[in-house]
Amino acid sequence: FVSAVSVLYVMHFDPTFNGRVGIWLDYIDVWVANPLLGVGTSGLVEMHGAEIITHQHGHNYYIDILARHGMVGFLITIPVLIVAGLIAFKAGRRGLFAAPALFVVFCAAMIGETLVDWRSLGYVLMELLLMTLISASFMQIQRTGSPKVVHIG
């Protein structure tokens, strides 16, 4: 309920989502002009310096990946999120309800890119990695009855 009220409030009083809609449209234009490989980080820095775009990051994880790394980067990133989501939801079915909730919050937060700073992307990926590993460990403990080292591969 609180989330719905918050979204309605923002849409009514600030339909630009604090200026993000314009940034998103600029980044979509960058991606459309360079769909396969994007322009890279240095390309975005140059465009920002030339005032072609207003920000050095897209304020949206998914749009930023498309502009920065094109469909190639997007098609590498999305399967990682899908695998993490499958693990989280499987853990949720086995009783670790926080895993799918954290995953959904993580993916939703990336729409506004409040957690991403490309200079320290490791912080964001660490949250996703920890959520995935904790979920997988929980499933291993439930299956065997004791904590064991999970070998990947």
C-alpha angles and dihedrals in degrees: 000000000000090000092051092049090048093052092047090049092051093045092050101042101027112021090170090065091234092317094308097120091065091047091049091051091050091051093046088054089052090051094047089053091048105025104158105046104005121218101282127230093290090052091055091048090052092048090050091050090050089048092239088127127026100219136038091226131043101234087230121078095213098045091043091055091051093050095040101040105010125217091320092062092040092052089051095047101044096058089053089055091046093053091047089049093050091051092046094049092045088053088048091055088053094053106273094115094170092068098068091038091054091046093052091047090049093051093044092049089056089065089071093029092224091149102043127090110164090215090062104025090146091078092061095043090047090060091051092045093049092048090050095046094046090050093049092047091050090053091049092051091049092049097048102024093234137064111265135171109268111220114208117209 
